[in-house]
mmCIF file of C-alpha atoms in Angstrom:
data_model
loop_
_atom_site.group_PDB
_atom_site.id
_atom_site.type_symbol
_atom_site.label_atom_id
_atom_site.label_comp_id
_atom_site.label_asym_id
_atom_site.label_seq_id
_atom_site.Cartn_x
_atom_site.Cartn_y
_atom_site.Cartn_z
ATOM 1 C CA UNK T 1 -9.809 -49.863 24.538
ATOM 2 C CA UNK T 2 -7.255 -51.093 21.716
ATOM 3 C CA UNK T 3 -6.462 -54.572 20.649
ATOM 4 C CA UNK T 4 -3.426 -53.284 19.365
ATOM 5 C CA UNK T 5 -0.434 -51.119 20.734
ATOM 6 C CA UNK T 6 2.135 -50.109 18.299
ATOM 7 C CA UNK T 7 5.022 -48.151 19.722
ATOM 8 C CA UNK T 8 7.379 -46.357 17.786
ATOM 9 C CA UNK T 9 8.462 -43.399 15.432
ATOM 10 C CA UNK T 10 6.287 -40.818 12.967
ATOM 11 C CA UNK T 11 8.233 -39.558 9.926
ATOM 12 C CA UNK T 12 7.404 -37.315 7.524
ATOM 13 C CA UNK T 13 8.139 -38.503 4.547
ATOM 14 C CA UNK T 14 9.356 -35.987 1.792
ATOM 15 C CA UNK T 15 8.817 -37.822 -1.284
ATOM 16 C CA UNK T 16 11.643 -37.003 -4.224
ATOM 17 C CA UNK T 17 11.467 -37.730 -7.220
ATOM 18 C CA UNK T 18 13.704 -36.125 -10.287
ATOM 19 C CA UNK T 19 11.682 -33.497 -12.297
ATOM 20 C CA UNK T 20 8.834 -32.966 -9.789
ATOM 21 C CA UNK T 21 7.971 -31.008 -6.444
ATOM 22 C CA UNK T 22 8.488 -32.399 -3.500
ATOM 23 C CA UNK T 23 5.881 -34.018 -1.626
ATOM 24 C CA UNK T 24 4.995 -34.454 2.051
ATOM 25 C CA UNK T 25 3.402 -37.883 3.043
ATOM 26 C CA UNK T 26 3.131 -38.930 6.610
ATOM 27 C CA UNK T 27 4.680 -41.859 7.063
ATOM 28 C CA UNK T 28 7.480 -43.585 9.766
ATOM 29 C CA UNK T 29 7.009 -47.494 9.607
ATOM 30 C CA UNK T 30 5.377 -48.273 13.038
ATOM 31 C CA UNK T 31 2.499 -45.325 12.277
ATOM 32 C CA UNK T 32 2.456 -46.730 9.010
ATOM 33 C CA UNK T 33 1.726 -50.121 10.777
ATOM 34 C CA UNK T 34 -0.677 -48.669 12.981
ATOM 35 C CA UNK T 35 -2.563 -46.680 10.276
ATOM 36 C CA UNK T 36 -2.913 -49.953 8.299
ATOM 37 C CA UNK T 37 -4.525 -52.104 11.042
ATOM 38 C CA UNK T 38 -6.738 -49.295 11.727
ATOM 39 C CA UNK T 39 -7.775 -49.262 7.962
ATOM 40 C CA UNK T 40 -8.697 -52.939 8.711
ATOM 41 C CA UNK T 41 -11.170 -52.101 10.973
ATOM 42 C CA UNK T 42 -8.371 -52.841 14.418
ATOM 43 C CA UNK T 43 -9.268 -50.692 17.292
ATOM 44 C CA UNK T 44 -5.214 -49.685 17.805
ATOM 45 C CA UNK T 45 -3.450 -47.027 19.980
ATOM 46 C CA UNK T 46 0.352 -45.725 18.480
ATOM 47 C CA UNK T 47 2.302 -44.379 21.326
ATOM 48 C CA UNK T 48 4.983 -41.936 19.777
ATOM 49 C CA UNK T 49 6.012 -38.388 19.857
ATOM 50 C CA UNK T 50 5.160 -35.823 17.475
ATOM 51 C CA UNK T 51 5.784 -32.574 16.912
ATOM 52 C CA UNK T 52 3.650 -29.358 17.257
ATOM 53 C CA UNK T 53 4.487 -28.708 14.041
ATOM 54 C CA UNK T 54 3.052 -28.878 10.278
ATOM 55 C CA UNK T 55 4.361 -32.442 9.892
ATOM 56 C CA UNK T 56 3.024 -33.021 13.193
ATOM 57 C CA UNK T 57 -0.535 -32.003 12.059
ATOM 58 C CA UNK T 58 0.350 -33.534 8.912
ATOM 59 C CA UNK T 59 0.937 -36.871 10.721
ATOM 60 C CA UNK T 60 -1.801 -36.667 13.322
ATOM 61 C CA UNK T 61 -4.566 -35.725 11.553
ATOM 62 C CA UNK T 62 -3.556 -38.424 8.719
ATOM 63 C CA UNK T 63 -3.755 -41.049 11.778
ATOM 64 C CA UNK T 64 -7.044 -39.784 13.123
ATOM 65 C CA UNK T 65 -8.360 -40.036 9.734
ATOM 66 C CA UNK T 66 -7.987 -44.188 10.186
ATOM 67 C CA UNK T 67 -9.133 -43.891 13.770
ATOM 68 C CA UNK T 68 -5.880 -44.515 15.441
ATOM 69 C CA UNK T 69 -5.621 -43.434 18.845
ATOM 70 C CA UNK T 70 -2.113 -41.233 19.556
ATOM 71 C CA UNK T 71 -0.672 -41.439 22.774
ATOM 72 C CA UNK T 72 2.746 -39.220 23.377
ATOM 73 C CA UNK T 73 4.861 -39.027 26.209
ATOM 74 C CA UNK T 74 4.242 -35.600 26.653
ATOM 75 C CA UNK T 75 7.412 -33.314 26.193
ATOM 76 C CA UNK T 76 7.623 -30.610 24.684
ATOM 77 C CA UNK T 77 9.195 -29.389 22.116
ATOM 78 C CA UNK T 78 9.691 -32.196 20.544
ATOM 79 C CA UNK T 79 9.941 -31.969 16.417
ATOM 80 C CA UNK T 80 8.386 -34.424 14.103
ATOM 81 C CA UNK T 81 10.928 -36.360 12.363
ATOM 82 C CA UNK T 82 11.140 -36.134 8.888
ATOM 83 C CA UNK T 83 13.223 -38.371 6.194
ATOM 84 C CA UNK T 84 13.542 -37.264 2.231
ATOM 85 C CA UNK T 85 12.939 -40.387 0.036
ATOM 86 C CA UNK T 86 14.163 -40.301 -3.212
ATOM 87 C CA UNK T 87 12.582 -42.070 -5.638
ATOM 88 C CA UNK T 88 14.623 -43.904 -8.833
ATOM 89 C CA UNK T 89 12.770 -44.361 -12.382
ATOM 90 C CA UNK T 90 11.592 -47.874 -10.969
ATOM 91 C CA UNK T 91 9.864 -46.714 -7.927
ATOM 92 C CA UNK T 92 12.554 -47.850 -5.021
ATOM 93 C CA UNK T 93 13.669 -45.333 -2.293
ATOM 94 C CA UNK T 94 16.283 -44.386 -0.208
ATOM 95 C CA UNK T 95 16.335 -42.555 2.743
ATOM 96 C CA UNK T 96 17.950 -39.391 4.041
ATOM 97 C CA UNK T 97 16.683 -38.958 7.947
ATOM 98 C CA UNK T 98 16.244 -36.392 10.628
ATOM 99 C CA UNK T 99 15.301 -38.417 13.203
ATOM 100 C CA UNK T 100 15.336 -38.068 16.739
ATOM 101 C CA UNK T 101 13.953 -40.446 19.544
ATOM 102 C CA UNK T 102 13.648 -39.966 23.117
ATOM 103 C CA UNK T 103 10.271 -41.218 24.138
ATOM 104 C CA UNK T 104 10.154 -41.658 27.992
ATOM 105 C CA UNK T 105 8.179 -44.182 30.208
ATOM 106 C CA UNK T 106 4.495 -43.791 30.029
ATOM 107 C CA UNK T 107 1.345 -45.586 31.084
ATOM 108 C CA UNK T 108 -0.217 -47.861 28.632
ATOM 109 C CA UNK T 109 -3.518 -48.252 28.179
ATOM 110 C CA UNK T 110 -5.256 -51.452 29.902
ATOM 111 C CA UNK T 111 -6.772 -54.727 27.282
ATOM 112 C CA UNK T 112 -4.248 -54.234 25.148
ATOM 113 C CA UNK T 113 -3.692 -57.922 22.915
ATOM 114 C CA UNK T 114 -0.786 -57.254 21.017
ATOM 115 C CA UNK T 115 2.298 -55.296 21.251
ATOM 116 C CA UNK T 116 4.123 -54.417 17.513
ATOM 117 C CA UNK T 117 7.539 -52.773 18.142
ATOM 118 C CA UNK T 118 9.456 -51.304 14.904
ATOM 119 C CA UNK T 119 12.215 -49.538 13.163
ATOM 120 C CA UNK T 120 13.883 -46.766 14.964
ATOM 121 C CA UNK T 121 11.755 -46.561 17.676
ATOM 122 C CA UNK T 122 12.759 -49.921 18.810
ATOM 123 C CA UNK T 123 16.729 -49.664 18.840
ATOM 124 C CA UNK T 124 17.346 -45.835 18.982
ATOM 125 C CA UNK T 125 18.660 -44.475 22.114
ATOM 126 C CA UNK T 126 17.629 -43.300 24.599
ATOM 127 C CA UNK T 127 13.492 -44.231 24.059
ATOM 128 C CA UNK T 128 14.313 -47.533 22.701
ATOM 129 C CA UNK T 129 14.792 -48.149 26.462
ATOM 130 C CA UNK T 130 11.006 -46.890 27.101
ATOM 131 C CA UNK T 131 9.849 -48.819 23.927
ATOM 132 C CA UNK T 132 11.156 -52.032 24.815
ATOM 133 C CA UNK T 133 9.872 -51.704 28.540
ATOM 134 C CA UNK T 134 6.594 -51.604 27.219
ATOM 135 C CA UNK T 135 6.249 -54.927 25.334
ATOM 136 C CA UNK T 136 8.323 -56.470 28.076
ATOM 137 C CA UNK T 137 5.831 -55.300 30.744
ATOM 138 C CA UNK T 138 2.817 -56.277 28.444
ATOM 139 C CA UNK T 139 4.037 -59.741 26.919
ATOM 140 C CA UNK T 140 2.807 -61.416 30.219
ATOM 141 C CA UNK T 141 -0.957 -60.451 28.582
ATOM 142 C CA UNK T 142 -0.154 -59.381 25.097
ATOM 143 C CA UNK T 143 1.751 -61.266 22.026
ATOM 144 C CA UNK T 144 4.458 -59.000 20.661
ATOM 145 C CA UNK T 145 5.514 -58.296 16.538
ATOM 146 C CA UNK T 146 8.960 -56.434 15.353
ATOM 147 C CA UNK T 147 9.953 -56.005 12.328
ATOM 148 C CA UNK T 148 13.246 -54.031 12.165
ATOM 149 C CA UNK T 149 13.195 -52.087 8.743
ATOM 150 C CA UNK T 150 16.709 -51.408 8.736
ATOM 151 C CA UNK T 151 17.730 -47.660 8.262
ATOM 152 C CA UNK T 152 21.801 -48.124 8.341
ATOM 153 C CA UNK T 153 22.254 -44.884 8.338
ATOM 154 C CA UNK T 154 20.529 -44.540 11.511
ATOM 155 C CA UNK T 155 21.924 -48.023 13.513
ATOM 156 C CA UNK T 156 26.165 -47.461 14.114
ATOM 157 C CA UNK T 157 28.454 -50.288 14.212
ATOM 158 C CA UNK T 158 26.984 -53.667 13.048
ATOM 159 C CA UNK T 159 27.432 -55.732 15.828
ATOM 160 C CA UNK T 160 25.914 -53.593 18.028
ATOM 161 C CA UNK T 161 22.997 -53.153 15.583
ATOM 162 C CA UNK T 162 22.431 -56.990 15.530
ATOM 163 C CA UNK T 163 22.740 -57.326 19.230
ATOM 164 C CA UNK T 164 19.555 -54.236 19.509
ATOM 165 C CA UNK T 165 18.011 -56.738 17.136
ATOM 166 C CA UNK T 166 18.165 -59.633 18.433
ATOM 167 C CA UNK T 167 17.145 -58.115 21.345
ATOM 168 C CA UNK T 168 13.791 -57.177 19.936
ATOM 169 C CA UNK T 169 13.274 -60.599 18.743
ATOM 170 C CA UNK T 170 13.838 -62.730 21.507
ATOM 171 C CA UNK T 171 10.920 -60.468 22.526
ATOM 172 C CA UNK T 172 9.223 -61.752 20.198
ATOM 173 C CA UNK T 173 6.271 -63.810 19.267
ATOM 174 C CA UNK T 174 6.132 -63.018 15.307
ATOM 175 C CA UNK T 175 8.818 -61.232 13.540
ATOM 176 C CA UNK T 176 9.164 -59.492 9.666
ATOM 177 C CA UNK T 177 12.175 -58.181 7.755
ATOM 178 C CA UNK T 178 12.817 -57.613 4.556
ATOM 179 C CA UNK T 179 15.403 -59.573 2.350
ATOM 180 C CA UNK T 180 17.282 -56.205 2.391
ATOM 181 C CA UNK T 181 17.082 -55.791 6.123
ATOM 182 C CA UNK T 182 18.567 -59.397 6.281
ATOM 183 C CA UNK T 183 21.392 -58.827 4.162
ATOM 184 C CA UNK T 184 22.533 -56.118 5.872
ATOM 185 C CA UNK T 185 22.419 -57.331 9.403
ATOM 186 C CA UNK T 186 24.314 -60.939 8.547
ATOM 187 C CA UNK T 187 25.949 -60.037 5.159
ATOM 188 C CA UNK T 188 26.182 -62.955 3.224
ATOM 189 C CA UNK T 189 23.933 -65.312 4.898
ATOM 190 C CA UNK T 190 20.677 -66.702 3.207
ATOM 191 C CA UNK T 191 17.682 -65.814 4.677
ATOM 192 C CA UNK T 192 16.568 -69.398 5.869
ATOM 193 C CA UNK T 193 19.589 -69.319 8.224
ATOM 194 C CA UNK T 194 18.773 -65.970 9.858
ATOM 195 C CA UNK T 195 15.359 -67.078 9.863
ATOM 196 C CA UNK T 196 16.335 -70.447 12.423
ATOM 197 C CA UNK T 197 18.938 -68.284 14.368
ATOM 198 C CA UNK T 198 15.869 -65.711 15.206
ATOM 199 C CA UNK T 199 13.335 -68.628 16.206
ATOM 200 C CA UNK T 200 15.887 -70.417 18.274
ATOM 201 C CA UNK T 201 15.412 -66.626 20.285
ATOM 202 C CA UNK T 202 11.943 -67.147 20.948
ATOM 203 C CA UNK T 203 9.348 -66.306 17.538
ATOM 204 C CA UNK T 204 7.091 -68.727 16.797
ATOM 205 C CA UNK T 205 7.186 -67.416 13.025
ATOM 206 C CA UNK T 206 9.709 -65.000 11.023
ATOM 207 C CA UNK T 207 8.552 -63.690 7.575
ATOM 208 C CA UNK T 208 11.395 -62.739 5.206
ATOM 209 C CA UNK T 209 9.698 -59.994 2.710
ATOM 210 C CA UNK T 210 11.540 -60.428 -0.634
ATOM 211 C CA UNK T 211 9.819 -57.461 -2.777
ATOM 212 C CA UNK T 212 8.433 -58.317 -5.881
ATOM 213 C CA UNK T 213 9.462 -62.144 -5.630
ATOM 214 C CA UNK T 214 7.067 -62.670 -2.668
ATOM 215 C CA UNK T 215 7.723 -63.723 0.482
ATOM 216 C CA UNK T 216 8.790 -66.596 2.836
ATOM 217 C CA UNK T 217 7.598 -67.880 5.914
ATOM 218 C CA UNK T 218 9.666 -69.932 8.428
ATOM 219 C CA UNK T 219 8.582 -72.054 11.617
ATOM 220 C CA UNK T 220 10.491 -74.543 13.862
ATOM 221 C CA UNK T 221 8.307 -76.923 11.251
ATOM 222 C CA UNK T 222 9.559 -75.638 8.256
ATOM 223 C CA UNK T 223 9.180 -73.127 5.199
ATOM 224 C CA UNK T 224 6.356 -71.945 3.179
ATOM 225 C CA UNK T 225 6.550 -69.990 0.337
ATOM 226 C CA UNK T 226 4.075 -66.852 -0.812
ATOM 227 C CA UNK T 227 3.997 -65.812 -4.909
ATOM 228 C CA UNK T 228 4.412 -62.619 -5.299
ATOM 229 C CA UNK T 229 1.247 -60.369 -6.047
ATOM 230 C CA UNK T 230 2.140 -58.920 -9.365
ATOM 231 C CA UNK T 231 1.039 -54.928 -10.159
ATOM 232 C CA UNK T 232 2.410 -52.135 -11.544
ATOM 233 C CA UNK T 233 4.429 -50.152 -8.798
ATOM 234 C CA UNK T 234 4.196 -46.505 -8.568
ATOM 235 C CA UNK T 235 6.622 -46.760 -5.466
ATOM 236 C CA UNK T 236 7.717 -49.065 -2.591
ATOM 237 C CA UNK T 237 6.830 -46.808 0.215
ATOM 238 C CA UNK T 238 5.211 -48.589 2.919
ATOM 239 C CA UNK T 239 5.333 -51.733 1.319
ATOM 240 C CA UNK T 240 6.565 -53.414 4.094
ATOM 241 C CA UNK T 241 4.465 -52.210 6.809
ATOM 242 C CA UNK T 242 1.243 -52.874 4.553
ATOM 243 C CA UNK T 243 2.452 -56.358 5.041
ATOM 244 C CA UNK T 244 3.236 -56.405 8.923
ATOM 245 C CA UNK T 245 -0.707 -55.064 9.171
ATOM 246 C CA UNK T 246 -2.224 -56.991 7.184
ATOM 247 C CA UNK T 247 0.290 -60.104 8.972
ATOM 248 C CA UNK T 248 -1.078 -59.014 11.799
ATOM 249 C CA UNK T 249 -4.826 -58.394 10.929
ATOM 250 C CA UNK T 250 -4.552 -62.361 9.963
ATOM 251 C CA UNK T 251 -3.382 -63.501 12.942
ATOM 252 C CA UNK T 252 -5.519 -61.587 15.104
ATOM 253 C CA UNK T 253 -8.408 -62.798 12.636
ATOM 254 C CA UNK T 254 -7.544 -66.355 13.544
ATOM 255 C CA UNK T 255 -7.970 -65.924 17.707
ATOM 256 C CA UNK T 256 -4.216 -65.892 18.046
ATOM 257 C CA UNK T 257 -3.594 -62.254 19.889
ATOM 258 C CA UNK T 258 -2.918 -62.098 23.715
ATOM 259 C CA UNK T 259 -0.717 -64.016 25.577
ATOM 260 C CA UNK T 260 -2.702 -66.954 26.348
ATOM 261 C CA UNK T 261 -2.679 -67.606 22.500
ATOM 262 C CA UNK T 262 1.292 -68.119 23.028
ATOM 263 C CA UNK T 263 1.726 -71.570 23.611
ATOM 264 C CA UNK T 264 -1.068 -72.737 20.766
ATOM 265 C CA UNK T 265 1.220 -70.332 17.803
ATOM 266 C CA UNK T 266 3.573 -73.168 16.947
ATOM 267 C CA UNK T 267 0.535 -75.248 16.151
ATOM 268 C CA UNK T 268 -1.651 -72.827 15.113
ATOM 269 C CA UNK T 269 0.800 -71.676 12.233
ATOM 270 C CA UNK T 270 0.667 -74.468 9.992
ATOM 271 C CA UNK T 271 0.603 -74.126 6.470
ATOM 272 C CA UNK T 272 -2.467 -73.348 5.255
ATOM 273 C CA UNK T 273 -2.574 -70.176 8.210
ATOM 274 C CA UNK T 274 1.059 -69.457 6.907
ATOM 275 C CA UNK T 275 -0.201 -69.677 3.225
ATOM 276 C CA UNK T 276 -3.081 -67.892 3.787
ATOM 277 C CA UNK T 277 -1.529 -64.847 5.995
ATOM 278 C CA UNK T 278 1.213 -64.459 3.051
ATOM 279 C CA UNK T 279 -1.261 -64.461 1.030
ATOM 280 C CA UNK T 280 -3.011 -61.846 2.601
ATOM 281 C CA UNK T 281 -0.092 -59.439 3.374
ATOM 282 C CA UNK T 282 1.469 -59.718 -0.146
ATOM 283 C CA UNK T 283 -1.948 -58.481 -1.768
ATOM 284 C CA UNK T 284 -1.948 -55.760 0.696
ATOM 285 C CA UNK T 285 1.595 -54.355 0.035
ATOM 286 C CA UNK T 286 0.957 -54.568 -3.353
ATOM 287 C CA UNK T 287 -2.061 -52.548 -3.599
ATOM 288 C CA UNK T 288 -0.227 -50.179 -1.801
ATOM 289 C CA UNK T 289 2.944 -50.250 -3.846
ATOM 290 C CA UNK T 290 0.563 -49.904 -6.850
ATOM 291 C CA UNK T 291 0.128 -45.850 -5.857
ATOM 292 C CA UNK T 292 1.914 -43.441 -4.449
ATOM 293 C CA UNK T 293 3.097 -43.306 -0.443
ATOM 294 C CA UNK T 294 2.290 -45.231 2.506
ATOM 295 C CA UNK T 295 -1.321 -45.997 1.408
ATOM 296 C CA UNK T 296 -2.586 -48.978 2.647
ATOM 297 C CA UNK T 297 -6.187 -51.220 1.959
ATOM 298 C CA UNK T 298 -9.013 -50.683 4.359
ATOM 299 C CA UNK T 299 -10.947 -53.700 4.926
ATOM 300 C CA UNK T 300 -13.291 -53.628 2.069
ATOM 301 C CA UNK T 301 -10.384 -52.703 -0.532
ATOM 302 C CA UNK T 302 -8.291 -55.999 0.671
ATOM 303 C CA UNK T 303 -11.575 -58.381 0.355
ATOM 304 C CA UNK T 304 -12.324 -57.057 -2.698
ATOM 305 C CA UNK T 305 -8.749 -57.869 -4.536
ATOM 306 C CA UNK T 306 -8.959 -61.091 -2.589
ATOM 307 C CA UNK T 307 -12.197 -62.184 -4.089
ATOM 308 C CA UNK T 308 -11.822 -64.905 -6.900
ATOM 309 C CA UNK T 309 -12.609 -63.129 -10.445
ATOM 310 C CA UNK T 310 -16.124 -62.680 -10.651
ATOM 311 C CA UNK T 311 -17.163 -63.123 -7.400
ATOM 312 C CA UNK T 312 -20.190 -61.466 -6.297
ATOM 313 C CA UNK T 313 -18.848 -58.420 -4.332
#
């Protein structure tokens, strides 16, 4: 049994950088997601496709490594997606995707707490269909996460992009984007604003990741704000999704998986939890920005940078 479900896309990430080889990292932000909450000791099932395929065995054994438990639709011939990320001389990456996504309906396993829905997988046609069936058949015993990481390249016409979004939110119990992600879905509007459009859909909270200034954290009570972990970065892959586990680890940490933890979120979200989980998920992305690819904290790793200096450890 898993507490969590994550449903979406593997990548393999083909890491670029001027002057050296190439390198293959496994990566695609909902596995990403689902490896780090397995790292944090959270029994969690990804349901995806993959490949039979090197980046497929890349990918899979790279998951089973965490313990995360991969359930596929089961078609075949499916290819593992892959994306080449080019890295500049600061660390930040762009994307270059081939990316398909046509997950069908499947059986989900039973106990299941929480639903996290992301990135392609969740607005991609045709399986975003089969992707957003699941959380809406689960939310009536599981709380649901999205976080959209934009990939432009990937989403078509605007509008339509923001109405798949939205979508996904107003599923939604708890909901992360990045700064970037916001900018490019409502051009020109601050983050705050987005923030109160998306929990007038349904959220109880919406964090706004805004790289290495921190992040922000909005409820229908108000805004808290999270420092920003300072380290050196070797590169921003999986940044983001270091956060959304570690987000997630928190809340489920604090009783506040499953649906009958719904109506006590607005309350239970206060600001020392909101403090506290930015906290949290800031020092986990940046450990994980601090070295190279999607390489997130395990348990023991995030306690330990937590710990006040000289703590016994």
């Amino acid at each position: 049994m898993s507490d969590f479900l994550v449903v979406g896309e593997c990548v393999a990430d083909i890491v670029r950088t001027p002057g050296s080889p190439d390198v293959p990292h496994p990566g695609g932000s909902p596995a990403n997601v689902a490896y780090g909450l397995a790292r944090l000791g959270r029994p969690t099932t990804l349901l995806t496709q993959l490949g039979q395929d090197d980046a497929g065995r890349l990918i899979g054994g790279h998951l089973a490594s965490a313990g995360v438990k991969v359930l596929t639709d089961g078609q075949a011939g499916v290819a593992t997606p892959t994306a080449v990320v080019t890295l500049d001389g600061r660390g930040a990456a762009t994307y270059d995707f081939d990316i398909g996504w046509t997950l069908r309906p499947v059986d989900v396993p039973a106990g299941v707490r929480h639903v996290h829905l992301g990135s392609i997988g969740a607005v991609q046609p045709p399986g975003a269909a089969a992707a957003l069936d699941v959380a809406a058949r689960l939310r009536g015993s599981a709380t649901v996460s999205y976080d959209p990481n934009v990939r432009p390249a990937l989403l078509g016409g605007r509008v339509e992009a923001v109405a798949r979004v939205e979508r996904c939110v107003a599923l939604s119990d708890l909901v992360k984007a990045s700064d970037e992600d916001v900018e490019w879905l409502y051009p020109g509007e601050p983050a705050a604003s987005v923030a109160r459009r998306w929990l007038e859909l349904g959220p109880a909270v919406v964090f706004v990741t805004l790289g290495g200034s921190g992040a922000l954290a909005f409820t229908r009570a108000g805004q808290v704000t999270g420092a920003p972990v300072v380290v050196e970065v070797a590169d921003t892959v999986g940044a983001g999704d270091a956060f959304m586990s570690a987000a997630l680890d928190t809340m489920a940490g604090l009783g506040l998986t499953g649906a009958a933890a719904r109506p006590d979120l607005p309350a239970a979200f206060d600001g020392p939890a909101l403090a506290r989980t930015l906290h949290r998920a800031g020092t986990a992305a940046a450990l994980t920005v601090s070295r190279s690819g999607a390489n997130p904290p395990d348990a023991a790793e995030l306690a330990a940078a937590l710990s006040p200096p000289g703590a016994a450890r």
